[in-house]
Coordinates of C-alpha atoms in Angstrom, one line a residue:
M1 CA 13.1 -70.1 3.2
T2 CA 13.2 -66.3 2.9
S3 CA 16.5 -64.5 3.4
F4 CA 16.7 -60.8 4.3
G5 CA 19.2 -58.2 5.5
L6 CA 19.1 -56.1 8.6
V7 CA 21.0 -52.8 9.1
L8 CA 21.5 -51.4 12.5
G9 CA 23.2 -48.1 13.1
M10 CA 25.0 -46.5 16.1
G11 CA 24.9 -49.6 18.4
Q12 CA 25.4 -49.0 22.1
S13 CA 27.1 -51.4 24.6
G14 CA 24.9 -53.8 26.5
Y15 CA 22.6 -55.1 23.6
Q16 CA 22.0 -58.8 23.5
W17 CA 23.1 -60.1 20.1
V18 CA 21.2 -63.1 18.7
G19 CA 22.3 -64.7 15.5
K20 CA 19.8 -66.4 13.1
N21 CA 20.2 -68.4 9.9
H22 CA 19.5 -66.7 6.6
V23 CA 19.8 -63.3 8.1
L24 CA 22.5 -60.9 7.0
T25 CA 23.0 -58.2 9.6
L26 CA 25.1 -55.1 9.2
L27 CA 25.7 -53.0 12.3
T28 CA 27.6 -49.7 12.3
T29 CA 29.0 -48.2 15.4
R30 CA 31.7 -45.8 16.6
N31 CA 32.2 -48.1 19.6
M32 CA 34.7 -51.0 19.0
E33 CA 33.5 -52.8 22.1
V34 CA 30.0 -53.0 20.6
A35 CA 31.4 -54.2 17.3
E36 CA 33.4 -57.0 18.9
Y37 CA 30.5 -58.0 21.0
A38 CA 28.1 -58.1 18.1
S39 CA 30.5 -59.9 15.7
S40 CA 30.1 -63.3 17.5
G41 CA 33.6 -64.2 16.7
N42 CA 33.6 -62.9 13.2
T43 CA 36.0 -60.3 12.0
S44 CA 34.8 -56.7 12.4
Y45 CA 35.7 -54.1 9.8
Q46 CA 37.2 -50.9 11.1
M47 CA 36.7 -48.0 8.7
R48 CA 39.9 -46.2 7.9
L49 CA 40.3 -42.4 7.5
L50 CA 40.2 -41.1 4.0
S51 CA 43.5 -40.5 2.2
F52 CA 44.3 -36.9 1.1
N53 CA 43.3 -37.7 -2.5
E54 CA 40.0 -39.1 -1.4
S55 CA 39.5 -36.2 1.0
W56 CA 40.2 -33.6 -1.7
G57 CA 37.9 -35.5 -4.1
L58 CA 35.1 -35.1 -1.6
Q59 CA 35.8 -31.5 -0.9
H60 CA 36.2 -30.7 -4.6
K61 CA 32.9 -32.3 -5.5
K62 CA 31.0 -30.4 -3.0
V63 CA 32.6 -27.0 -3.5
F64 CA 34.7 -26.5 -6.6
E65 CA 32.5 -28.5 -9.1
K66 CA 29.6 -26.2 -8.4
D67 CA 31.4 -22.9 -9.2
C68 CA 34.5 -21.5 -10.8
F69 CA 37.5 -20.7 -8.5
S70 CA 41.0 -19.5 -9.2
P71 CA 44.0 -21.7 -8.3
E72 CA 44.6 -19.6 -5.2
F73 CA 41.2 -20.8 -3.7
E74 CA 42.1 -24.5 -4.6
K75 CA 45.4 -24.1 -2.8
I76 CA 43.6 -22.9 0.4
G77 CA 40.9 -25.5 0.0
K78 CA 43.5 -28.3 -0.1
E79 CA 45.1 -26.9 3.1
I80 CA 41.7 -27.0 4.8
T81 CA 41.1 -30.5 3.5
L82 CA 44.4 -31.7 4.9
K83 CA 43.6 -30.3 8.3
C84 CA 40.3 -32.2 8.5
G85 CA 42.4 -35.3 9.1
G86 CA 40.6 -37.6 6.7
L87 CA 37.2 -37.4 8.6
P88 CA 34.4 -37.5 6.0
L89 CA 31.9 -35.8 8.3
A90 CA 34.3 -32.9 9.0
I91 CA 35.1 -32.5 5.3
T92 CA 31.4 -32.5 4.3
V93 CA 30.4 -29.9 6.9
I94 CA 33.4 -27.6 6.1
A95 CA 32.6 -28.0 2.4
G96 CA 29.0 -26.9 3.1
F97 CA 30.3 -23.9 5.0
L98 CA 32.8 -22.9 2.3
S99 CA 30.1 -23.1 -0.3
K100 CA 28.2 -20.4 1.6
I101 CA 30.9 -17.8 2.4
G102 CA 32.0 -15.1 0.1
K103 CA 34.6 -15.6 -2.7
T104 CA 37.3 -13.5 -1.2
L105 CA 40.8 -14.9 -0.4
N106 CA 40.7 -13.2 3.0
E107 CA 37.6 -15.1 4.1
W108 CA 39.0 -18.4 3.0
Q109 CA 42.4 -17.7 4.6
S110 CA 40.5 -16.9 7.8
V111 CA 38.8 -20.3 7.7
A112 CA 42.1 -22.0 7.0
E113 CA 43.7 -20.4 10.0
K114 CA 40.9 -21.4 12.3
V115 CA 41.0 -25.0 11.1
R116 CA 44.8 -25.0 11.4
S117 CA 44.5 -23.9 15.1
M118 CA 42.2 -26.9 15.8
V119 CA 44.6 -29.6 14.8
S120 CA 44.6 -32.5 17.3
T121 CA 46.1 -36.0 17.4
D122 CA 42.7 -37.3 18.6
V123 CA 40.5 -37.6 15.5
D124 CA 37.3 -37.3 17.6
V125 CA 38.5 -34.1 19.1
Q126 CA 39.6 -32.8 15.7
C127 CA 36.2 -33.6 14.2
M128 CA 34.3 -31.9 17.1
R129 CA 36.4 -28.8 16.8
V130 CA 35.8 -28.5 13.0
L131 CA 32.1 -29.0 13.5
A132 CA 32.0 -26.4 16.2
L133 CA 33.7 -23.9 13.9
S134 CA 31.0 -24.5 11.3
Y135 CA 28.3 -23.9 13.9
H136 CA 29.9 -20.6 15.1
Q137 CA 30.0 -19.3 11.6
L138 CA 26.2 -19.7 11.1
P139 CA 24.1 -16.6 10.8
H140 CA 22.2 -15.8 14.0
H141 CA 18.8 -16.9 12.6
L142 CA 20.2 -20.3 11.5
K143 CA 21.9 -20.8 14.9
T144 CA 18.4 -20.5 16.5
C145 CA 16.9 -23.0 14.2
F146 CA 19.9 -25.4 14.6
L147 CA 19.7 -25.3 18.4
Y148 CA 16.0 -26.1 18.2
F149 CA 17.0 -29.7 17.2
A150 CA 18.2 -30.2 20.7
I151 CA 14.7 -30.8 21.9
F152 CA 14.3 -33.9 19.7
P153 CA 15.5 -37.4 20.8
E154 CA 18.5 -38.9 19.2
D155 CA 17.9 -40.6 15.8
E156 CA 14.4 -39.0 15.7
E157 CA 12.8 -38.7 12.3
I158 CA 11.8 -35.1 12.3
Y159 CA 9.1 -34.4 9.8
V160 CA 9.6 -31.2 7.9
D161 CA 5.9 -30.3 7.9
K162 CA 5.8 -30.5 11.7
L163 CA 9.1 -28.7 12.1
V164 CA 7.9 -25.8 10.0
E165 CA 4.8 -25.4 12.2
L166 CA 6.9 -25.6 15.4
L167 CA 9.4 -23.0 14.2
A168 CA 6.5 -20.7 13.2
A169 CA 4.8 -21.1 16.6
E170 CA 8.0 -20.5 18.5
G171 CA 8.4 -17.1 16.7
F172 CA 11.9 -18.1 15.4
L173 CA 11.1 -17.1 11.8
K174 CA 11.1 -13.6 10.6
V175 CA 8.2 -13.1 8.3
E176 CA 9.1 -11.6 4.9
E177 CA 6.7 -9.5 3.0
T178 CA 6.9 -11.5 -0.2
K179 CA 7.1 -15.0 1.3
S180 CA 4.8 -17.2 3.4
I181 CA 5.9 -18.5 6.8
E182 CA 6.3 -21.9 5.2
E183 CA 8.6 -20.6 2.6
V184 CA 10.7 -18.8 5.2
A185 CA 11.0 -22.0 7.3
E186 CA 11.8 -24.2 4.4
K187 CA 14.5 -21.7 3.3
C188 CA 16.1 -21.9 6.8
L189 CA 16.1 -25.7 6.7
Q190 CA 17.5 -25.8 3.2
D191 CA 20.3 -23.5 4.3
L192 CA 21.2 -25.9 7.1
I193 CA 21.0 -28.8 4.7
D194 CA 23.2 -27.1 2.2
R195 CA 25.8 -26.5 5.0
S196 CA 25.6 -30.2 5.8
S197 CA 24.4 -29.4 9.3
L198 CA 21.3 -31.6 8.6
S199 CA 20.6 -34.5 6.3
I200 CA 17.2 -34.8 4.7
D201 CA 15.6 -38.0 3.5
Y202 CA 12.6 -38.2 1.2
E203 CA 11.3 -40.4 -1.6
I204 CA 12.2 -39.3 -5.1
F205 CA 8.8 -37.9 -5.8
F206 CA 7.4 -34.5 -5.1
G207 CA 4.9 -34.4 -2.3
E208 CA 6.2 -37.3 -0.3
T209 CA 6.6 -36.2 3.3
K210 CA 10.2 -35.3 4.0
Y211 CA 12.0 -35.7 7.3
C212 CA 15.2 -34.4 8.6
R213 CA 17.9 -36.3 10.5
I214 CA 20.8 -34.9 12.5
H215 CA 24.0 -36.9 12.6
D216 CA 24.8 -38.1 16.1
V217 CA 28.1 -36.3 16.2
I218 CA 26.6 -33.0 15.0
R219 CA 23.9 -33.5 17.6
E220 CA 26.6 -33.6 20.2
I221 CA 27.6 -30.1 19.1
C222 CA 24.0 -29.0 19.1
L223 CA 23.5 -30.2 22.7
K224 CA 26.8 -28.7 23.9
E225 CA 26.0 -25.3 22.4
A226 CA 22.5 -25.5 23.7
R227 CA 23.8 -26.3 27.2
N228 CA 25.9 -23.1 27.0
M229 CA 22.5 -21.4 26.7
N230 CA 21.2 -23.1 29.9
I231 CA 20.1 -26.4 28.6
E232 CA 19.6 -29.0 31.4
N233 CA 19.0 -32.7 31.0
F234 CA 16.1 -34.2 32.9
I235 CA 15.9 -38.0 33.2
G236 CA 13.4 -40.3 34.7
E237 CA 13.6 -42.2 38.0
N238 CA 16.1 -44.6 36.4
N239 CA 19.3 -42.7 35.7
G240 CA 20.6 -45.6 33.5
Q241 CA 17.8 -45.3 30.9
N242 CA 18.5 -45.1 27.2
P243 CA 19.8 -41.6 26.4
S244 CA 17.1 -41.2 23.7
A245 CA 14.6 -41.0 26.6
L246 CA 16.3 -38.0 28.2
S247 CA 14.3 -34.8 28.5
I248 CA 15.7 -31.5 27.7
H249 CA 15.0 -28.1 29.2
F250 CA 16.0 -25.1 27.0
S251 CA 16.2 -21.6 28.3
S252 CA 17.5 -18.5 26.5
N253 CA 17.4 -15.6 28.9
S254 CA 17.8 -13.1 26.1
R255 CA 14.5 -14.2 24.6
G256 CA 12.8 -15.3 27.8
R257 CA 12.1 -18.7 26.3
T258 CA 12.0 -22.2 27.8
S259 CA 11.4 -25.5 26.0
T260 CA 10.8 -28.6 28.0
Q261 CA 10.7 -32.2 26.8
L262 CA 9.3 -34.5 29.4
N263 CA 9.6 -38.2 30.0
Y264 CA 6.4 -39.7 31.4
R265 CA 8.2 -40.8 34.6
I266 CA 8.9 -37.2 35.6
I267 CA 6.6 -36.2 38.4
G268 CA 5.1 -32.7 38.7
K269 CA 7.2 -31.7 41.6
K270 CA 10.4 -32.2 39.6
L271 CA 8.9 -30.1 36.8
A272 CA 7.9 -27.4 39.2
R273 CA 11.3 -27.4 40.8
S274 CA 13.0 -27.1 37.4
C275 CA 10.8 -24.2 36.3
P276 CA 10.0 -22.4 39.5
N277 CA 8.5 -19.4 37.7
N278 CA 6.4 -21.5 35.4
E279 CA 8.2 -19.9 32.5
A280 CA 8.0 -22.8 30.1
R281 CA 7.2 -21.8 26.6
S282 CA 7.2 -25.3 24.9
I283 CA 6.3 -28.7 26.3
F284 CA 6.7 -32.0 24.5
F285 CA 5.8 -35.4 25.9
L286 CA 7.9 -38.3 24.7
N287 CA 5.9 -41.3 26.1
S288 CA 2.3 -42.3 26.0
K289 CA 0.1 -41.9 29.0
S290 CA -3.6 -41.7 29.7
G291 CA -5.0 -38.6 31.3
F292 CA -4.0 -34.9 31.7
M293 CA -1.2 -33.7 33.9
S294 CA -2.7 -31.0 36.1
E295 CA 0.8 -29.8 36.7
L296 CA 0.8 -28.3 33.2
L297 CA -1.9 -25.8 34.0
P298 CA 0.3 -23.2 35.9
F299 CA 2.4 -22.8 32.7
R300 CA 0.1 -20.1 31.3
L301 CA 2.7 -18.7 28.9
V302 CA 3.2 -21.9 27.0
R303 CA 3.1 -21.5 23.3
V304 CA 3.8 -25.0 22.1
L305 CA 2.2 -28.1 23.7
D306 CA 2.7 -31.5 22.1
L307 CA 0.5 -34.1 23.8
A308 CA 0.2 -36.3 20.7
L309 CA 1.4 -39.4 22.5
M310 CA -1.1 -39.0 25.4
N311 CA -4.6 -40.5 25.4
F312 CA -7.5 -38.3 26.4
I313 CA -11.1 -39.6 26.8
V314 CA -12.6 -36.2 26.1
F315 CA -11.2 -32.8 25.2
P316 CA -9.2 -31.6 28.2
S317 CA -11.0 -28.4 29.1
G318 CA -8.0 -27.2 31.2
L319 CA -6.2 -26.4 27.9
L320 CA -8.5 -23.6 27.3
D321 CA -6.8 -21.5 30.0
L322 CA -3.5 -21.7 28.1
I323 CA -4.5 -18.7 25.9
H324 CA -1.0 -18.1 24.5
L325 CA -0.9 -21.4 22.7
R326 CA 0.3 -21.3 19.1
Y327 CA 0.7 -25.0 18.5
L328 CA -1.5 -27.8 20.1
A329 CA -1.3 -31.5 19.3
L330 CA -3.3 -34.1 21.2
R331 CA -4.9 -37.5 20.8
L332 CA -8.6 -38.1 21.7
S333 CA -9.2 -41.7 22.4
P334 CA -12.4 -42.7 24.1
S335 CA -11.6 -46.3 23.2
V336 CA -9.6 -46.4 26.5
H337 CA -12.9 -46.6 28.3
Y338 CA -14.3 -49.1 25.8
Y339 CA -11.6 -51.6 26.6
L340 CA -12.1 -51.0 30.4
G341 CA -15.8 -51.7 30.0
K342 CA -16.7 -48.2 31.1
E343 CA -19.3 -45.9 29.7
T344 CA -18.1 -44.2 26.6
P345 CA -19.4 -40.9 25.0
S346 CA -21.5 -41.1 21.8
S347 CA -19.3 -38.5 20.2
I348 CA -16.2 -36.4 20.8
D349 CA -17.0 -32.7 21.0
I350 CA -14.6 -29.9 20.6
P351 CA -16.1 -27.2 22.8
P352 CA -17.1 -23.8 21.1
S353 CA -14.9 -22.1 23.7
I354 CA -11.9 -23.4 21.7
S355 CA -12.1 -20.0 20.1
R356 CA -10.6 -18.5 23.3
L357 CA -7.3 -19.7 22.0
C358 CA -7.1 -16.7 19.8
Y359 CA -3.4 -17.1 19.0
L360 CA -3.6 -20.8 18.0
E361 CA -2.0 -21.4 14.6
T362 CA -1.8 -25.2 14.4
F363 CA -4.3 -27.6 15.9
I364 CA -3.7 -31.3 15.5
I365 CA -6.0 -34.1 16.6
C366 CA -4.0 -37.3 16.2
P367 CA -5.7 -40.7 15.3
P368 CA -6.1 -43.4 18.0
P369 CA -3.2 -45.7 18.5
Y370 CA -2.9 -48.6 16.1
E371 CA -3.8 -51.1 18.8
E372 CA -7.2 -49.4 19.2
L373 CA -8.3 -49.5 15.6
T374 CA -10.6 -52.4 16.3
A375 CA -12.6 -50.4 18.9
P376 CA -15.6 -48.3 18.0
L377 CA -15.0 -44.9 16.6
Y378 CA -16.9 -41.8 17.6
P379 CA -17.9 -38.9 15.5
L380 CA -15.7 -35.8 15.9
I381 CA -17.9 -32.8 16.3
L382 CA -16.3 -29.5 15.4
P383 CA -18.0 -26.2 16.4
S384 CA -18.5 -23.5 13.7
E385 CA -16.4 -21.2 16.0
I386 CA -13.3 -23.1 15.0
L387 CA -13.4 -21.3 11.6
T388 CA -13.5 -17.9 13.2
M389 CA -10.2 -18.3 15.1
P390 CA -8.2 -15.4 13.7
Q391 CA -4.7 -17.1 13.5
L392 CA -5.5 -20.8 12.8
R393 CA -3.5 -21.8 9.7
L394 CA -3.4 -25.6 9.9
L395 CA -6.1 -28.0 11.1
L396 CA -5.4 -31.8 11.1
L397 CA -8.3 -34.1 12.0
G398 CA -6.8 -37.5 12.8
W399 CA -10.0 -39.5 12.2
T400 CA -13.2 -37.9 11.0
E401 CA -16.6 -39.3 10.3
S402 CA -18.4 -36.0 9.8
I403 CA -17.7 -32.3 9.6
T404 CA -20.2 -30.0 11.0
P405 CA -19.0 -26.4 10.7
S406 CA -21.9 -24.6 9.1
G407 CA -20.2 -21.6 7.6
A408 CA -16.9 -20.0 6.8
A409 CA -15.7 -16.6 8.1
P410 CA -15.0 -14.0 5.5
L411 CA -11.5 -13.5 6.8
D412 CA -10.9 -17.1 7.6
P413 CA -7.1 -17.7 7.8
L414 CA -7.2 -21.5 7.5
R415 CA -4.7 -22.5 4.8
F416 CA -4.1 -26.2 5.4
L417 CA -6.7 -28.8 6.2
K418 CA -5.9 -32.5 6.6
M419 CA -8.7 -35.0 7.2
R420 CA -8.4 -38.7 8.0
G421 CA -11.2 -41.2 8.0
P422 CA -11.6 -44.3 10.1
S423 CA -9.6 -47.5 9.5
P424 CA -10.9 -49.8 6.7
T425 CA -11.7 -52.2 9.5
H426 CA -14.6 -50.0 10.6
A427 CA -17.9 -50.3 8.7
V428 CA -18.8 -46.6 8.6
P429 CA -20.5 -44.4 6.0
P430 CA -18.3 -42.1 3.9
L431 CA -17.3 -38.7 5.1
L432 CA -19.9 -36.1 4.5
L433 CA -18.5 -32.9 3.1
P434 CA -20.3 -29.6 3.7
P435 CA -21.2 -27.4 0.7
A436 CA -18.4 -25.5 -0.9
D437 CA -19.4 -22.2 0.5
A438 CA -19.2 -23.7 4.0
F439 CA -15.6 -24.7 3.5
P440 CA -12.7 -22.3 4.5
Q441 CA -12.6 -20.1 1.4
N442 CA -8.9 -19.3 1.7
L443 CA -7.9 -23.0 1.9
K444 CA -4.6 -23.6 0.0
A445 CA -3.9 -27.3 0.6
L446 CA -6.3 -30.2 1.4
T447 CA -5.3 -33.7 2.3
L448 CA -7.9 -36.5 2.4
C449 CA -6.9 -40.0 3.8
M450 CA -9.3 -43.0 4.1
T451 CA -12.3 -40.7 4.0
C452 CA -14.2 -43.0 1.6
L453 CA -15.7 -40.2 -0.4
W454 CA -17.5 -40.8 -3.6
W455 CA -15.5 -39.4 -6.6
K456 CA -18.4 -37.1 -7.4
D457 CA -17.9 -35.4 -4.0
L458 CA -14.7 -33.9 -5.3
S459 CA -16.8 -31.5 -7.3
I460 CA -17.2 -29.7 -4.0
V461 CA -13.5 -29.6 -3.5
G462 CA -13.0 -28.2 -7.0
K463 CA -15.0 -25.2 -6.2
L464 CA -12.6 -24.0 -3.5
P465 CA -11.3 -20.7 -5.1
K466 CA -7.7 -20.8 -3.8
L467 CA -6.9 -24.5 -3.6
E468 CA -3.5 -25.3 -5.0
V469 CA -2.6 -28.6 -3.4
L470 CA -4.8 -31.7 -3.3
K471 CA -3.6 -35.0 -1.8
L472 CA -5.7 -38.2 -1.9
I473 CA -4.3 -41.1 0.1
G474 CA -5.6 -44.6 0.9
D475 CA -9.3 -45.0 0.5
A476 CA -9.8 -41.3 0.1
C477 CA -12.4 -41.9 -2.6
K478 CA -14.2 -45.0 -3.7
G479 CA -15.5 -46.2 -7.0
K480 CA -13.8 -47.4 -10.2
E481 CA -14.1 -44.1 -12.1
W482 CA -13.1 -40.6 -11.4
E483 CA -14.9 -38.3 -13.9
A484 CA -13.9 -34.7 -13.2
A485 CA -16.7 -32.2 -12.9
D486 CA -17.0 -29.5 -15.6
H487 CA -15.5 -26.8 -13.4
G488 CA -12.5 -29.0 -12.6
F489 CA -9.8 -27.6 -10.3
P490 CA -9.0 -24.2 -11.7
R491 CA -6.2 -23.2 -9.4
L492 CA -4.7 -26.6 -8.6
K493 CA -0.9 -26.8 -9.0
F494 CA -0.1 -30.1 -7.3
L495 CA -2.0 -33.3 -7.4
Y496 CA -0.9 -36.3 -5.2
L497 CA -2.5 -39.7 -5.4
R498 CA -1.3 -42.6 -3.3
D499 CA -2.9 -46.1 -2.8
V500 CA -6.1 -45.0 -4.5
D501 CA -8.0 -47.9 -6.1
F502 CA -9.6 -46.6 -9.2
Q503 CA -9.4 -47.8 -12.8
Y504 CA -10.6 -45.0 -15.1
W505 CA -9.7 -41.3 -15.0
R506 CA -11.9 -39.2 -17.1
A507 CA -10.3 -35.7 -17.3
G508 CA -8.8 -33.3 -19.7
C509 CA -6.4 -30.3 -19.7
H510 CA -9.3 -27.9 -19.0
H511 CA -10.0 -29.6 -15.7
F512 CA -6.4 -28.9 -14.4
P513 CA -5.4 -25.8 -16.4
F514 CA -2.5 -24.8 -14.1
L515 CA -1.3 -28.1 -12.9
E516 CA 2.5 -28.1 -12.3
R517 CA 3.2 -31.4 -10.5
L518 CA 1.6 -34.8 -10.6
A519 CA 2.7 -37.6 -8.2
I520 CA 1.0 -41.0 -8.4
L521 CA 2.2 -43.8 -6.1
Y522 CA 0.9 -47.4 -5.8
C523 CA -2.2 -47.1 -7.9
P524 CA -2.0 -50.6 -9.5
Y525 CA -5.4 -50.6 -11.2
L526 CA -5.0 -47.3 -13.1
D527 CA -3.5 -48.0 -16.5
S528 CA -2.9 -44.5 -17.9
I529 CA -2.8 -40.7 -17.4
P530 CA -5.3 -38.8 -19.6
Q531 CA -3.4 -38.1 -22.8
D532 CA -5.1 -34.6 -22.9
F533 CA -2.7 -33.6 -20.1
A534 CA -0.1 -33.0 -22.8
D535 CA -1.9 -29.7 -23.4
I536 CA -1.4 -28.5 -19.8
T537 CA 1.5 -26.2 -20.7
T538 CA 2.3 -25.6 -17.0
L539 CA 3.0 -29.3 -16.3
A540 CA 6.6 -29.6 -15.2
R541 CA 6.9 -33.0 -13.5
I542 CA 5.2 -36.3 -13.4
S543 CA 6.4 -38.8 -10.7
L544 CA 5.3 -42.4 -10.6
T545 CA 6.0 -45.4 -8.5
G546 CA 4.5 -48.8 -8.1
C547 CA 2.2 -48.3 -11.1
P548 CA 1.7 -50.6 -14.1
E549 CA 4.2 -50.3 -17.0
S550 CA 1.4 -49.0 -19.2
F551 CA 1.0 -46.0 -16.8
G552 CA 4.7 -45.1 -17.2
N553 CA 4.3 -45.4 -21.0
S554 CA 1.4 -42.9 -21.0
A555 CA 3.6 -40.4 -19.0
K556 CA 6.4 -40.8 -21.5
Q557 CA 3.9 -40.3 -24.3
I558 CA 2.7 -37.0 -22.7
Q559 CA 6.3 -35.9 -22.5
Q560 CA 6.8 -36.7 -26.2
D561 CA 3.6 -35.0 -27.2
M562 CA 4.5 -31.8 -25.3
L563 CA 7.8 -31.8 -27.1
D564 CA 6.2 -32.3 -30.5
N565 CA 3.3 -29.9 -30.1
Y566 CA 5.0 -27.1 -28.1
G567 CA 8.7 -27.7 -28.4
N568 CA 8.6 -28.0 -24.6
S569 CA 11.2 -30.5 -23.3
S570 CA 11.1 -29.2 -19.7
L571 CA 8.6 -31.8 -18.5
V572 CA 10.5 -34.3 -16.2
V573 CA 9.2 -37.8 -15.8
N574 CA 10.4 -39.9 -12.9
I575 CA 9.4 -43.6 -12.8
V576 CA 10.2 -46.2 -10.2
R577 CA 8.4 -49.5 -10.7
H578 CA 9.0 -51.2 -7.4
L579 CA 6.0 -52.2 -5.4
L580 CA 5.4 -52.2 -1.7
P581 CA 6.0 -55.6 0.0

């Protein structure tokens, strides 16, 4: 019989607890009532506060080991540590703050005085006061980004790629002349992470999608400060519902901005009553629902509209009147009619009038729900006008059988294109790529997932003049051998392969002359990396997981060859051999 462990975090009162043999369950909670209820008579373990030496060790590691400080700073640091009351979260956040302020005794003494004034016999109150201090010391632009996390439900996995697009669409980021909008957003997020305001989770390998988490206690500070800027909580008809289903209305009068996060139970009248002037700038739907809410149409100034959890039979033409949209995510799912026995369209057409959304920067068409993967799929027809949209930077096609744009605009702004093919359960022909000159010519990053291309079709992709990132996932390509075309990928810097079933890779250094990062995950049939890659002098990192041992050996050999031939020991090789269950 198989045994396994289960870890549950932040339990709430009222859960039914069912014990089973051969299951080890670990539940963490700040509520002793929940712990006693879940323990089923077993002893619960109450975490103690850190001793001063433990607290100082944590503070020292995060601040003083990274830089040199005089004894005077250590003395102040110890005083601040003592006033944190042995609370690890408070110590960590204050440490992140101290690592960012200047190296003057006056600044550190000022922090010590503020922490000293917040001393309380209630450890929860003490912790909240220290965290609030950290928030109030954030620069203005970081406060804005931090408060934006109030729109996400508790414990939400917030994907960095999505967050970057949202922050850009909201206009929260100040564009710098020498940096892209993505670099500016990532810098803001990294600053918050460095200050321990956020935690970030990702696999060890470059290229794996990262996502942020915000600690529940820090989220309380976020919500409290956001309410001070006119945040209101909307709940559904049942006031006792799980707090994670709460909707949030954010308004900052100084910026004339409103963000609304709606639960599907909220009726249009309540929405209209909450926003009488139709001033909403951002609308997120938390729960799935079929159809389009006509109550959204009056919100003509909306910039961000996330309908990714709603099912639409056809493209909702009413969206075309929301001409200020910067970010649009929706799910087109004609399969709803299929299951109801109703007539279904032969294809899904994005109307040419989509070009009316002249400010649109991010357009996401999500794949059908998992439970609909057995239903027929329908070709997604894109108009050529979509490539003439002046601000469109990212286009994500959730499932694609064909691409029909017939030409690229000379000033095409599209930088990121993600295409997903149908599920392997569907017997459909491979994706048909247009000629290279019909592709967006300024494309910087391309992701292909389950597109079932032939490997030879990548010769078209290799002709894209500015392509720097290529990600192949799932059955992106089919066939046992990938033989790179003569022209290769002249500008590619990052190649990411995951769950791609091929055995032979015929390529040399001249095919990837500027490759910097190579990440290969779960490719069990591929036995080696081309040894000629040792002559790619720009190669800085190879990351492998779930690959045969021989594959890891070939990566180490490349590392050794680069050291022997060029005296270059900067190539980093990360290998994890675990396989997916």
